[in-house]
C-alpha positions as a Markdown table, in Angstrom:
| # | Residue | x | y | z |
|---|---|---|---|---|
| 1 | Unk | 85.3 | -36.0 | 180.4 |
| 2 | Unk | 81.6 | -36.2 | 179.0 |
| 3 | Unk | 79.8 | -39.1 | 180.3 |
| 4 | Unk | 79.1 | -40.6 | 176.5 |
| 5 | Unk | 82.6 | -40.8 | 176.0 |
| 6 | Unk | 83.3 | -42.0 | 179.1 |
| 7 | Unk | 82.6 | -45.4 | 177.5 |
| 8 | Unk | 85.0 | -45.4 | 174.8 |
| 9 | Unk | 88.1 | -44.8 | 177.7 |
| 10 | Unk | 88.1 | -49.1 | 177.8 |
| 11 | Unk | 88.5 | -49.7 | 174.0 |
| 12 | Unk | 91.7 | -50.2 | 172.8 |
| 13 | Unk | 93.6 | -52.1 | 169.9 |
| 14 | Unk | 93.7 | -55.3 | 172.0 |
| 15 | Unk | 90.2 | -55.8 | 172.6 |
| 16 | Unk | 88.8 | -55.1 | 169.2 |
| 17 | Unk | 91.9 | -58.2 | 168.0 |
| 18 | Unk | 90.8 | -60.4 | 170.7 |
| 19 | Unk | 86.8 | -59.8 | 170.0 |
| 20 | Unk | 87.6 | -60.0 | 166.3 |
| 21 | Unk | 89.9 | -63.0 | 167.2 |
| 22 | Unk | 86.6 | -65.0 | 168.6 |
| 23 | Unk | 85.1 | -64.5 | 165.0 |
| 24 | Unk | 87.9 | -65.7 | 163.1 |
| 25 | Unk | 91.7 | -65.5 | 162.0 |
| 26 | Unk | 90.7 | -63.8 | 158.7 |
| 27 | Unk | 88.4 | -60.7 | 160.5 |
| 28 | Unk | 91.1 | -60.8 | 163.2 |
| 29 | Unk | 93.6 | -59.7 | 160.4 |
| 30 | Unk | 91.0 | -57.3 | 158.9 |
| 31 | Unk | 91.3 | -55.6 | 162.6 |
| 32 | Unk | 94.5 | -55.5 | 162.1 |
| 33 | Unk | 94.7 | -54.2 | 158.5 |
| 34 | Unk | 92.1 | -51.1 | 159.9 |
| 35 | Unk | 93.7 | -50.6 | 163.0 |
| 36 | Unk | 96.9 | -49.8 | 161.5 |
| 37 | Unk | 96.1 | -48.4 | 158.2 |
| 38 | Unk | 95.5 | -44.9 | 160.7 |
| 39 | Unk | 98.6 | -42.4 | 161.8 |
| 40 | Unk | 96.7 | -43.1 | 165.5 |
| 41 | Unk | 95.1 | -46.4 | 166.3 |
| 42 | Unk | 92.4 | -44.3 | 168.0 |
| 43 | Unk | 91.5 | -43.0 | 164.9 |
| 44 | Unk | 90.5 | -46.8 | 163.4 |
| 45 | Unk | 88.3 | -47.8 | 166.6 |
| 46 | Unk | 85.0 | -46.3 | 165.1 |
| 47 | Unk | 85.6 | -48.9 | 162.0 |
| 48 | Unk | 86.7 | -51.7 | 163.8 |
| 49 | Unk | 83.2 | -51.3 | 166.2 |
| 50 | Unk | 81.4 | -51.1 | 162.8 |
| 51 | Unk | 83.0 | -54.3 | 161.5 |
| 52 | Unk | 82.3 | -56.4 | 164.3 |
| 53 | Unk | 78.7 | -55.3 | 164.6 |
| 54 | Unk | 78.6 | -56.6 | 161.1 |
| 55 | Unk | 78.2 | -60.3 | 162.8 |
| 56 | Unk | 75.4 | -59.0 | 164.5 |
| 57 | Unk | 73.5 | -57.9 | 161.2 |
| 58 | Unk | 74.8 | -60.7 | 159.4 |
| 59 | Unk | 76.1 | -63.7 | 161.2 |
| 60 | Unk | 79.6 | -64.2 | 162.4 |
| 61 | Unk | 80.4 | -67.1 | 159.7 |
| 62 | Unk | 79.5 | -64.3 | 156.7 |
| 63 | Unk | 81.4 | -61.9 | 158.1 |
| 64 | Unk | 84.6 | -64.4 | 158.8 |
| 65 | Unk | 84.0 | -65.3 | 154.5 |
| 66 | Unk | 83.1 | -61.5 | 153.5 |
| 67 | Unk | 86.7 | -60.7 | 155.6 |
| 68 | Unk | 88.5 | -64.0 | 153.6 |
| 69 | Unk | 87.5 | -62.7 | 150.8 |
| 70 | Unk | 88.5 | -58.9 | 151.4 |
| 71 | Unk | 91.5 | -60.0 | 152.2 |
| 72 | Unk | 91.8 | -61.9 | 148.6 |
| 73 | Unk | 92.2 | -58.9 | 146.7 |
| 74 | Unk | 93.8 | -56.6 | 149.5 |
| 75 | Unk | 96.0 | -56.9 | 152.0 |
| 76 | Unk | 94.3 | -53.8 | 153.5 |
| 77 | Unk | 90.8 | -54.1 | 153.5 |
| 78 | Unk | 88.8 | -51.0 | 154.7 |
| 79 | Unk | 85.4 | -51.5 | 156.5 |
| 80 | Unk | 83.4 | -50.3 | 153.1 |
| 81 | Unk | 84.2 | -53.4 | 151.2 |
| 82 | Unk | 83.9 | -55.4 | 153.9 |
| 83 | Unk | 80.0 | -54.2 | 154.0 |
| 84 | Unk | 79.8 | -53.8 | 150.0 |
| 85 | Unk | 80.6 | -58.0 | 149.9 |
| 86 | Unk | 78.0 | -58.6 | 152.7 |
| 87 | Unk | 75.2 | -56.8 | 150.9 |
| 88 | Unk | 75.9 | -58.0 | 147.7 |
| 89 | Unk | 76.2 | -61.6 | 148.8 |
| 90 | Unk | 79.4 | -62.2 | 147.4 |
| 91 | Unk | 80.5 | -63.9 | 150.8 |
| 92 | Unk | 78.0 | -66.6 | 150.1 |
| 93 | Unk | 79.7 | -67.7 | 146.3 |
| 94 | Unk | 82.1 | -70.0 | 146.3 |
| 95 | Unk | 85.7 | -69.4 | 146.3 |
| 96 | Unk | 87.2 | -69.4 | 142.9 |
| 97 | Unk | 90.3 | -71.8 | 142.6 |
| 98 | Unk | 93.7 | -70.0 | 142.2 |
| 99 | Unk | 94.5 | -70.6 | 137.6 |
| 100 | Unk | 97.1 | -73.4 | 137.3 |
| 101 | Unk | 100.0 | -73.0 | 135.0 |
| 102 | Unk | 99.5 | -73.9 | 131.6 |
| 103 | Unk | 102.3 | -72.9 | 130.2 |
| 104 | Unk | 103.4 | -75.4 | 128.2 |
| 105 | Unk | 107.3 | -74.4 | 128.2 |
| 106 | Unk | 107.7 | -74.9 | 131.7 |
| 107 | Unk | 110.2 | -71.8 | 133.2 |
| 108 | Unk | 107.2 | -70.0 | 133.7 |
| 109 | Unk | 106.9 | -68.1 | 137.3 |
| 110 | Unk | 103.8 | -68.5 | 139.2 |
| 111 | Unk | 102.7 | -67.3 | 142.7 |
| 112 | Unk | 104.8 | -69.7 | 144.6 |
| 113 | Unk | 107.9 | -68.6 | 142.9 |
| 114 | Unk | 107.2 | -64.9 | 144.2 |
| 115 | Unk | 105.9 | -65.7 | 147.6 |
| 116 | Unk | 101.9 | -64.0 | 146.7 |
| 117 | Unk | 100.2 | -67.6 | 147.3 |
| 118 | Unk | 100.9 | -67.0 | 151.1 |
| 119 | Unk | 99.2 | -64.1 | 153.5 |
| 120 | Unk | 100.9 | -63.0 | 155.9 |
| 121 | Unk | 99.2 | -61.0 | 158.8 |
């Protein structure tokens, strides 16, 4: 094997979850969401690498927000809009809050109803 990717022989799905893990729970499930959005996990170490390296550019608190929010509107986010909330600021914003019912009849279903409110990872 070429000595450049000699280097890459020690990476595997557990150690991007555990480095991700020491970021946060919500860039820990992000690794997750990339690592297994690929036929072979191999495939989504590149992305993961680039995620991580994110804190380094960034800080680790934006990157644990720009994941939170990523994760908001997907359950799959890919490492593009991870980096597309990060240079647009839209980590920094604060968090809308989730619309109430105002339905004023009262049989209404809402998020809880259908399980959405809760992620799962």
């Amino acid at each position: 094997m070429p000595p450049d990717h000699q280097k890459y022989v020690q990476w595997n799905g557990e150690r991007f979850i555990r480095w991700a893990g020491k970021i946060g729970s919500s860039t820990e499930c992000a690794v997750h969401a990339i690592l297994s959005s690929y036929k072979v996990e191999q495939q989504g170490y590149k992305s993961c690498l680039g995620l991580l390296k994110l804190a380094d550019k960034y800080s680790a608190q934006r990157l644990e927000n720009a994941c939170k929010r990523a994760l908001a509107f997907t359950p799959r986010p890919s490492l593009k809009n991870i980096q597309a909330i990060l240079a647009s600021g839209q980590d920094k914003l604060p968090t809308e809050p989730e619309p109430t019912s105002s339905s004023q009849y009262g049989f209404t279903r809402g998020a809880d109803y259908y399980d959405r409110g809760k992620k799962k990872c």
